[in-house]
Amino acid sequence: MKHRSETKAPTPLVDPFQRTITYLRVSVTDRCNLRCVYCMPEEGIEFQPRREILSYEEITAIIRVGAAMGLRQVRLTGGEPLVRLGFVDLVRRVSGIPGIEDISLTTNGIALPRYANELAEAGLRRVNVSLDTLRPERFHAITRLGRYGDVLQGIAAARAAGLSPVKLNVVVMVQVNDDEVLDFARTTLEEDWEVRFIERMPFMEEQETCIKDTSLVPGFVPMEEIKGQIEAEFGALEPSQTAAGHGPARYYRIPGARGSIGFISPMSEQRFCESCNRMRLTADGKLRPCLLTDHEVDLKGVMRSGGGEEAIREGILQALRTKPEAHHLWDGSRPRWRRMIQIGG
Ligand code: SAM
C-alpha cells in the first residue's frame, strides 16, 4: 500500500512574501564535542534531556510530510550531528523519502574519518565543514577542545568518500581570526574547496554565560570589507557560476583559482532575507520559520499528542504563514530563547 503522503499532490510551500520553501535544516542534537567560544559556554550548559529530543522516526515523519508538500533539500546539522548515535541510519532513512533530492551535512569534521564512507553510502551528497582558522594553536583556542589536524583528516575523508562539494564555513570575527582572510582565500588557488566567509550573528549568548563580558563579544566583519581585502591582494573576483547554489551565499573566484569563495552576509546585506528558501527544525521538535526570529511551531507536541500526517502538515503551514519578511537584527532585535547550537546552524 502506498504511503498517504506519497499519493498527495505536492502543494508548493509559498510564504506570504512569495518565497518558495524547498529546504529544511534539521538539528539532530543540541550536543557538541567542541565548545567554540562564540557559540557555547565552556561548561554549565544545560542540554535537553534525551526524551525531549526528536527520535529518528519523528524526524523522518516530519520530513516525509514536508517532502509531499514541496521540500526538496534537507541539511542535517546540530549541535554536532555526528555525535548522535545511529546518525548514518537517519541519513539512510531520509534518503529513502520520495521527493528529497539532496541531503547535506554541516559538521565540525572531527568524526568524518570514521563516518564519511558510510554516510556517502547511506545517501549523503555533500558536506559543509566549519573551520574558523588555519592555525593549529588558534584552532584549539577557539574550539577549546578540538585539534586542527583532526578536521583536516575529516575534510580529506569526505573528499575520498566522494562527498562533493566540500564547503568550508569560516565565521569571521574581529580580533579573533580576521587576520586570516587572505590565508583562507589563498587556499582556493590550489584546492577546489568552497571557502565561505560568514558574518557572525548575535544570539542569546551575549546575554548570559557564554561570554560574560559583553565588550569581548567578537564583532562581525562586514563582507564588503573582506571582499575588498581579497581583491586588493588577488585582483577583482569573478562571479562563480559553477559554485552558485540556492542559498544565501554569493560565490566568486580568484581568476584562475581551482576553488571558490562565498560570502554570507546576514548582518550587512539589507536584502539578505529576500531569497530565503528555508525553515529549521530544532532538535527538540520546534519548526522555526526564521533562524533569527523566535517564533516556533511545536511539531513534537503535535506528534506526541497523537497528531498524524494531517496535523504535521497543518503545523508546517502554520510556520509558513508566520515566516517573517526579514530578520530584525539591525533594529537590535535578537533571538532570545536559543543559541545557534539549539536551533541548528
Ligand atoms: N557542529 C556543526 C558545525 O560545527 O558545523 C554544526 C552546528 S554549528 C552551530 C553550524 C555553524 O554555525 C558553524 O559553521 C558555526 O561556525 C556557525 N555559527 C555558530 N554560531 C554562529 C554565529 N553566532 N554567527 C554565525 N555563525 C555561527
Short mmCIF file of C-alpha atoms and ligand atoms in Angstrom, two decimals:
data_model
loop_
_atom_site.label_atom_id
_atom_site.label_comp_id
_atom_site.label_asym_id
_atom_site.label_seq_id
_atom_site.Cartn_x
_atom_site.Cartn_y
_atom_site.Cartn_z
CA MET A 1 0.00 0.00 0.00
CA LYS A 2 1.25 3.46 -0.81
CA HIS A 3 2.12 5.83 1.98
CA ARG A 4 -0.51 8.55 2.17
CA SER A 5 1.96 11.42 1.75
CA GLU A 6 3.28 9.79 -1.44
CA THR A 7 -0.09 9.95 -3.12
CA LYS A 8 -0.94 13.54 -2.15
CA ALA A 9 -0.22 16.07 -4.90
CA PRO A 10 2.64 18.39 -3.89
CA THR A 11 1.48 21.80 -2.72
CA PRO A 12 4.21 24.39 -3.20
CA LEU A 13 5.26 25.85 0.10
CA VAL A 14 4.95 29.55 -0.69
CA ASP A 15 5.15 32.01 2.18
CA PRO A 16 3.26 35.33 2.46
CA PHE A 17 6.16 37.11 0.74
CA GLN A 18 6.08 34.79 -2.28
CA ARG A 19 9.21 32.88 -1.32
CA THR A 20 9.05 29.17 -2.12
CA ILE A 21 10.37 27.00 0.68
CA THR A 22 12.17 23.91 -0.54
CA TYR A 23 14.83 23.48 2.10
CA LEU A 24 14.69 22.19 5.67
CA ARG A 25 17.60 22.33 8.09
CA VAL A 26 17.25 19.72 10.74
CA SER A 27 19.14 19.82 14.01
CA VAL A 28 19.55 16.27 15.28
CA THR A 29 21.12 17.11 18.63
CA ASP A 30 21.96 20.09 20.82
CA ARG A 31 25.18 18.39 21.96
CA CYS A 32 28.62 19.05 20.57
CA ASN A 33 32.13 17.69 21.03
CA LEU A 34 33.58 21.23 20.79
CA ARG A 35 32.94 24.39 22.80
CA CYS A 36 33.62 27.19 20.31
CA VAL A 37 33.99 30.41 22.22
CA TYR A 38 31.47 32.31 20.14
CA CYS A 39 28.88 29.55 20.22
CA MET A 40 28.81 27.80 23.59
CA PRO A 41 29.96 28.32 27.17
CA GLU A 42 32.81 26.11 28.29
CA GLU A 43 30.69 24.44 30.94
CA GLY A 44 27.35 24.72 32.67
CA ILE A 45 25.28 24.46 29.51
CA GLU A 46 22.02 22.61 30.03
CA PHE A 47 21.38 20.10 27.29
CA GLN A 48 17.88 18.88 26.63
CA PRO A 49 17.06 15.54 28.26
CA ARG A 50 17.06 12.70 25.76
CA ARG A 51 13.26 12.29 25.84
CA GLU A 52 12.83 15.89 24.62
CA ILE A 53 14.90 15.28 21.50
CA LEU A 54 13.03 14.06 18.43
CA SER A 55 13.57 10.41 17.63
CA TYR A 56 14.75 9.48 14.15
CA GLU A 57 11.25 8.16 13.44
CA GLU A 58 9.76 11.55 14.35
CA ILE A 59 12.29 13.47 12.25
CA THR A 60 11.64 11.18 9.31
CA ALA A 61 7.87 11.55 9.68
CA ILE A 62 8.14 15.35 9.53
CA ILE A 63 10.43 15.30 6.50
CA ARG A 64 8.13 12.83 4.73
CA VAL A 65 5.16 15.15 5.15
CA GLY A 66 7.28 18.16 4.16
CA ALA A 67 8.52 16.38 1.04
CA ALA A 68 4.94 15.75 -0.04
CA MET A 69 4.40 19.50 0.32
CA GLY A 70 7.41 20.51 -1.77
CA LEU A 71 10.55 20.20 0.38
CA ARG A 72 13.42 19.01 -1.79
CA GLN A 73 16.59 19.57 0.21
CA VAL A 74 17.50 18.55 3.73
CA ARG A 75 20.55 19.65 5.65
CA LEU A 76 21.37 17.75 8.83
CA THR A 77 23.09 19.78 11.49
CA GLY A 78 23.23 20.35 15.25
CA GLY A 79 24.93 20.66 17.76
CA GLU A 80 27.35 18.25 16.19
CA PRO A 81 25.26 15.75 14.23
CA LEU A 82 27.98 13.10 14.13
CA VAL A 83 27.94 12.72 17.93
CA ARG A 84 24.41 11.33 17.86
CA LEU A 85 24.29 7.55 17.88
CA GLY A 86 22.93 5.94 14.73
CA PHE A 87 23.22 9.11 12.65
CA VAL A 88 24.09 7.18 9.48
CA ASP A 89 20.80 5.37 9.84
CA LEU A 90 18.94 8.69 9.82
CA VAL A 91 20.70 9.65 6.58
CA ARG A 92 19.61 6.34 5.07
CA ARG A 93 16.01 6.88 6.13
CA VAL A 94 15.90 10.44 4.80
CA SER A 95 17.44 9.46 1.51
CA GLY A 96 14.61 6.98 1.03
CA ILE A 97 11.91 9.65 1.29
CA PRO A 98 10.25 10.33 -2.07
CA GLY A 99 10.82 13.90 -3.21
CA ILE A 100 14.03 14.53 -1.25
CA GLU A 101 16.66 15.22 -3.88
CA ASP A 102 19.58 16.43 -1.82
CA ILE A 103 20.87 15.58 1.67
CA SER A 104 23.77 17.51 3.09
CA LEU A 105 25.52 17.79 6.43
CA THR A 106 27.05 20.59 8.46
CA THR A 107 29.74 19.29 10.79
CA ASN A 108 32.93 20.26 12.55
CA GLY A 109 34.51 17.39 10.60
CA ILE A 110 36.16 15.64 13.53
CA ALA A 111 34.26 12.38 13.15
CA LEU A 112 34.31 12.34 9.34
CA PRO A 113 37.28 9.95 9.06
CA ARG A 114 35.16 7.41 10.89
CA TYR A 115 31.85 8.01 9.10
CA ALA A 116 32.44 9.59 5.67
CA ASN A 117 32.24 6.35 3.66
CA GLU A 118 29.17 5.08 5.48
CA LEU A 119 27.48 8.46 5.10
CA ALA A 120 28.12 8.55 1.37
CA GLU A 121 26.77 5.02 1.00
CA ALA A 122 23.69 5.97 3.01
CA GLY A 123 22.87 8.78 0.58
CA LEU A 124 24.65 11.88 1.85
CA ARG A 125 25.65 14.06 -1.09
CA ARG A 126 27.81 16.81 0.31
CA VAL A 127 29.22 18.33 3.43
CA ASN A 128 29.97 21.73 4.96
CA VAL A 129 32.83 21.71 7.43
CA SER A 130 33.23 24.53 9.92
CA LEU A 131 36.79 25.77 10.16
CA ASP A 132 37.46 29.24 11.54
CA THR A 133 41.24 29.20 11.43
CA LEU A 134 44.13 27.58 9.59
CA ARG A 135 46.40 27.82 12.63
CA PRO A 136 46.52 24.75 14.88
CA GLU A 137 47.09 26.61 18.15
CA ARG A 138 44.38 29.11 17.37
CA PHE A 139 42.01 26.30 16.41
CA HIS A 140 42.40 24.88 19.90
CA ALA A 141 41.88 28.31 21.46
CA ILE A 142 38.65 28.93 19.50
CA THR A 143 37.14 25.46 19.88
CA ARG A 144 38.53 24.88 23.40
CA LEU A 145 38.61 21.10 22.76
CA GLY A 146 39.48 20.46 19.14
CA ARG A 147 42.58 19.53 17.18
CA TYR A 148 43.14 21.16 13.81
CA GLY A 149 44.69 18.02 12.32
CA ASP A 150 41.50 16.06 13.01
CA VAL A 151 39.47 18.47 10.88
CA LEU A 152 41.94 18.28 8.01
CA GLN A 153 41.67 14.50 8.14
CA GLY A 154 37.91 14.87 8.16
CA ILE A 155 37.98 17.03 5.04
CA ALA A 156 40.26 14.54 3.30
CA ALA A 157 37.97 11.67 4.29
CA ALA A 158 34.92 13.50 2.93
CA ARG A 159 36.62 14.05 -0.39
CA ALA A 160 37.88 10.48 -0.58
CA ALA A 161 34.31 9.27 0.05
CA GLY A 162 33.09 11.34 -2.90
CA LEU A 163 31.15 13.88 -0.85
CA SER A 164 31.19 16.89 -3.10
CA PRO A 165 31.50 19.79 -2.93
CA VAL A 166 33.22 20.22 0.41
CA LYS A 167 32.44 23.71 1.65
CA LEU A 168 34.37 25.33 4.46
CA ASN A 169 32.40 27.65 6.75
CA VAL A 170 34.50 30.43 8.24
CA VAL A 171 32.85 32.80 10.71
CA VAL A 172 34.99 35.93 10.54
CA MET A 173 35.32 37.77 13.85
CA VAL A 174 37.12 40.94 14.80
CA GLN A 175 40.41 40.22 16.56
CA VAL A 176 39.74 36.50 16.58
CA ASN A 177 40.52 35.39 13.01
CA ASP A 178 40.06 38.46 10.80
CA ASP A 179 43.80 38.37 10.06
CA GLU A 180 43.35 35.04 8.21
CA VAL A 181 41.03 36.13 5.42
CA LEU A 182 43.81 36.20 2.85
CA ASP A 183 45.19 32.84 4.01
CA PHE A 184 41.78 31.24 3.54
CA ALA A 185 41.36 32.92 0.16
CA ARG A 186 44.79 31.67 -0.88
CA THR A 187 43.83 28.04 -0.21
CA THR A 188 41.32 28.24 -3.08
CA LEU A 189 44.16 28.78 -5.57
CA GLU A 190 45.26 25.14 -5.21
CA GLU A 191 42.32 23.38 -3.55
CA ASP A 192 38.88 23.03 -5.08
CA TRP A 193 37.30 24.00 -1.77
CA GLU A 194 34.45 26.45 -1.48
CA VAL A 195 35.54 28.76 1.30
CA ARG A 196 32.53 30.61 2.69
CA PHE A 197 33.02 33.65 4.84
CA ILE A 198 30.13 34.22 7.25
CA GLU A 199 29.28 37.31 9.25
CA ARG A 200 28.89 36.50 12.90
CA MET A 201 25.30 36.85 14.09
CA PRO A 202 24.33 37.82 17.63
CA PHE A 203 22.43 35.20 19.61
CA MET A 204 21.45 34.97 23.24
CA GLU A 205 24.97 34.04 24.37
CA GLU A 206 25.68 37.74 24.67
CA GLN A 207 23.11 37.92 27.44
CA GLU A 208 24.39 35.14 29.58
CA THR A 209 27.08 32.70 30.45
CA CYS A 210 28.88 32.14 27.18
CA ILE A 211 30.67 35.45 27.15
CA LYS A 212 30.24 37.24 30.45
CA ASP A 213 31.94 40.46 29.47
CA THR A 214 29.89 41.63 26.50
CA SER A 215 32.63 44.00 25.42
CA LEU A 216 34.51 40.82 24.49
CA VAL A 217 31.78 39.56 22.16
CA PRO A 218 33.59 39.25 18.86
CA GLY A 219 32.10 41.63 16.33
CA PHE A 220 31.33 40.65 12.78
CA VAL A 221 33.41 41.82 9.86
CA PRO A 222 31.28 43.24 7.01
CA MET A 223 31.56 41.21 3.82
CA GLU A 224 32.43 44.23 1.69
CA GLU A 225 35.49 44.71 3.86
CA ILE A 226 36.51 41.07 3.45
CA LYS A 227 35.92 41.13 -0.29
CA GLY A 228 37.91 44.37 -0.51
CA GLN A 229 40.85 42.80 1.30
CA ILE A 230 40.85 39.81 -1.05
CA GLU A 231 40.56 41.93 -4.19
CA ALA A 232 43.38 44.21 -3.04
CA GLU A 233 45.62 41.14 -2.81
CA PHE A 234 44.43 38.91 -5.67
CA GLY A 235 42.65 41.24 -8.10
CA ALA A 236 38.97 41.57 -8.93
CA LEU A 237 36.95 38.48 -8.07
CA GLU A 238 34.92 36.87 -10.84
CA PRO A 239 31.36 35.75 -10.11
CA SER A 240 31.38 31.96 -10.00
CA GLN A 241 28.61 30.23 -11.90
CA THR A 242 29.67 26.70 -11.01
CA ALA A 243 29.60 27.28 -7.27
CA ALA A 244 26.34 29.24 -7.25
CA GLY A 245 23.81 27.47 -5.06
CA HIS A 246 20.28 28.11 -3.91
CA GLY A 247 21.24 29.52 -0.54
CA PRO A 248 22.22 32.98 0.67
CA ALA A 249 25.91 32.74 -0.30
CA ARG A 250 27.24 34.80 -3.18
CA TYR A 251 30.08 32.99 -4.91
CA TYR A 252 33.20 34.31 -6.61
CA ARG A 253 36.53 33.01 -7.76
CA ILE A 254 40.02 34.42 -7.80
CA PRO A 255 40.91 34.42 -11.51
CA GLY A 256 42.48 31.04 -12.32
CA ALA A 257 41.77 29.54 -8.89
CA ARG A 258 40.55 25.95 -8.50
CA GLY A 259 38.23 26.71 -5.63
CA SER A 260 35.70 29.43 -4.99
CA ILE A 261 34.89 31.97 -2.31
CA GLY A 262 31.42 32.54 -0.91
CA PHE A 263 30.11 35.43 1.15
CA ILE A 264 27.21 35.09 3.56
CA SER A 265 26.22 38.43 4.98
CA PRO A 266 23.15 38.37 7.22
CA MET A 267 24.38 41.44 9.08
CA SER A 268 25.39 43.82 6.32
CA GLU A 269 23.21 42.86 3.37
CA GLN A 270 19.86 44.60 3.62
CA ARG A 271 18.20 42.24 1.14
CA PHE A 272 19.63 39.08 2.70
CA CYS A 273 16.22 37.55 3.51
CA GLU A 274 14.59 38.15 0.14
CA SER A 275 15.73 34.85 -1.30
CA CYS A 276 15.27 32.78 1.86
CA ASN A 277 14.04 29.32 0.91
CA ARG A 278 14.26 27.52 4.24
CA MET A 279 12.82 26.58 7.59
CA ARG A 280 14.51 24.90 10.53
CA LEU A 281 13.56 22.01 12.74
CA THR A 282 15.16 22.17 16.17
CA ALA A 283 16.43 19.05 17.92
CA ASP A 284 13.53 19.32 20.37
CA GLY A 285 10.96 19.37 17.63
CA LYS A 286 10.10 23.03 17.03
CA LEU A 287 9.67 24.19 13.47
CA ARG A 288 11.23 27.59 13.13
CA PRO A 289 10.40 29.62 10.04
CA CYS A 290 13.32 32.01 10.61
CA LEU A 291 16.69 31.39 12.24
CA LEU A 292 16.76 34.86 13.73
CA THR A 293 13.17 35.26 14.94
CA ASP A 294 11.88 33.40 17.97
CA HIS A 295 8.53 32.24 16.62
CA GLU A 296 8.23 28.43 16.53
CA VAL A 297 5.59 25.77 15.92
CA ASP A 298 5.70 22.81 18.30
CA LEU A 299 5.64 19.80 15.97
CA LYS A 300 6.86 17.46 18.68
CA GLY A 301 3.85 18.43 20.79
CA VAL A 302 1.61 17.81 17.79
CA MET A 303 3.02 14.33 17.21
CA ARG A 304 3.26 13.26 20.82
CA SER A 305 -0.34 14.21 21.46
CA GLY A 306 -1.38 11.81 18.72
CA GLY A 307 -1.37 14.11 15.69
CA GLY A 308 -0.75 12.31 12.41
CA GLU A 309 0.27 13.45 8.96
CA GLU A 310 -2.56 15.92 8.60
CA ALA A 311 -1.68 17.63 11.89
CA ILE A 312 2.01 17.81 10.92
CA ARG A 313 1.01 19.28 7.60
CA GLU A 314 -1.09 21.91 9.34
CA GLY A 315 1.88 22.70 11.64
CA ILE A 316 4.14 23.19 8.63
CA LEU A 317 1.58 25.50 7.01
CA GLN A 318 1.28 27.47 10.24
CA ALA A 319 5.05 28.01 10.32
CA LEU A 320 4.95 29.00 6.66
CA ARG A 321 2.21 31.59 7.26
CA THR A 322 4.23 33.20 10.03
CA LYS A 323 7.58 33.35 8.27
CA PRO A 324 8.72 36.95 8.69
CA GLU A 325 9.70 39.04 5.71
CA ALA A 326 13.12 39.67 7.22
CA HIS A 327 15.06 39.39 10.45
CA HIS A 328 15.37 42.45 12.65
CA LEU A 329 18.94 42.30 13.84
CA TRP A 330 19.51 45.80 12.54
CA ASP A 331 16.87 47.15 14.94
CA GLY A 332 18.63 45.43 17.83
CA SER A 333 16.14 42.53 17.93
CA ARG A 334 17.80 39.22 18.87
CA PRO A 335 16.78 35.59 19.19
CA ARG A 336 16.05 35.45 22.93
CA TRP A 337 15.43 31.81 23.69
CA ARG A 338 18.04 29.84 21.94
CA ARG A 339 21.65 29.76 20.91
CA MET A 340 22.67 28.87 17.39
CA ILE A 341 23.54 25.41 18.63
CA GLN A 342 20.00 24.91 19.92
CA ILE A 343 18.44 25.93 16.64
CA GLY A 344 20.77 24.21 14.22
CA GLY A 345 23.29 26.26 12.34
N1 SAM B 1 28.68 21.32 14.79
C1 SAM B 1 28.42 21.64 13.42
C2 SAM B 1 29.50 22.54 12.88
O1 SAM B 1 30.44 22.85 13.60
O2 SAM B 1 29.41 22.92 11.72
C3 SAM B 1 27.04 22.21 13.15
C4 SAM B 1 26.48 23.21 14.09
S1 SAM B 1 27.26 24.79 14.09
C5 SAM B 1 26.23 25.66 15.20
C6 SAM B 1 26.85 25.36 12.49
C7 SAM B 1 27.54 26.59 12.02
O3 SAM B 1 27.07 27.69 12.74
C8 SAM B 1 29.04 26.58 12.18
O4 SAM B 1 29.61 26.86 10.91
C9 SAM B 1 29.30 27.72 13.12
O5 SAM B 1 30.51 28.36 12.85
C10 SAM B 1 28.12 28.60 12.85
N2 SAM B 1 27.83 29.56 13.92
C11 SAM B 1 27.71 29.33 15.24
N3 SAM B 1 27.42 30.47 15.91
C12 SAM B 1 27.35 31.44 14.97
C13 SAM B 1 27.10 32.84 15.00
N4 SAM B 1 26.86 33.45 16.15
N5 SAM B 1 27.10 33.52 13.84
C14 SAM B 1 27.35 32.90 12.66
N6 SAM B 1 27.59 31.59 12.56
C15 SAM B 1 27.61 30.87 13.70
#
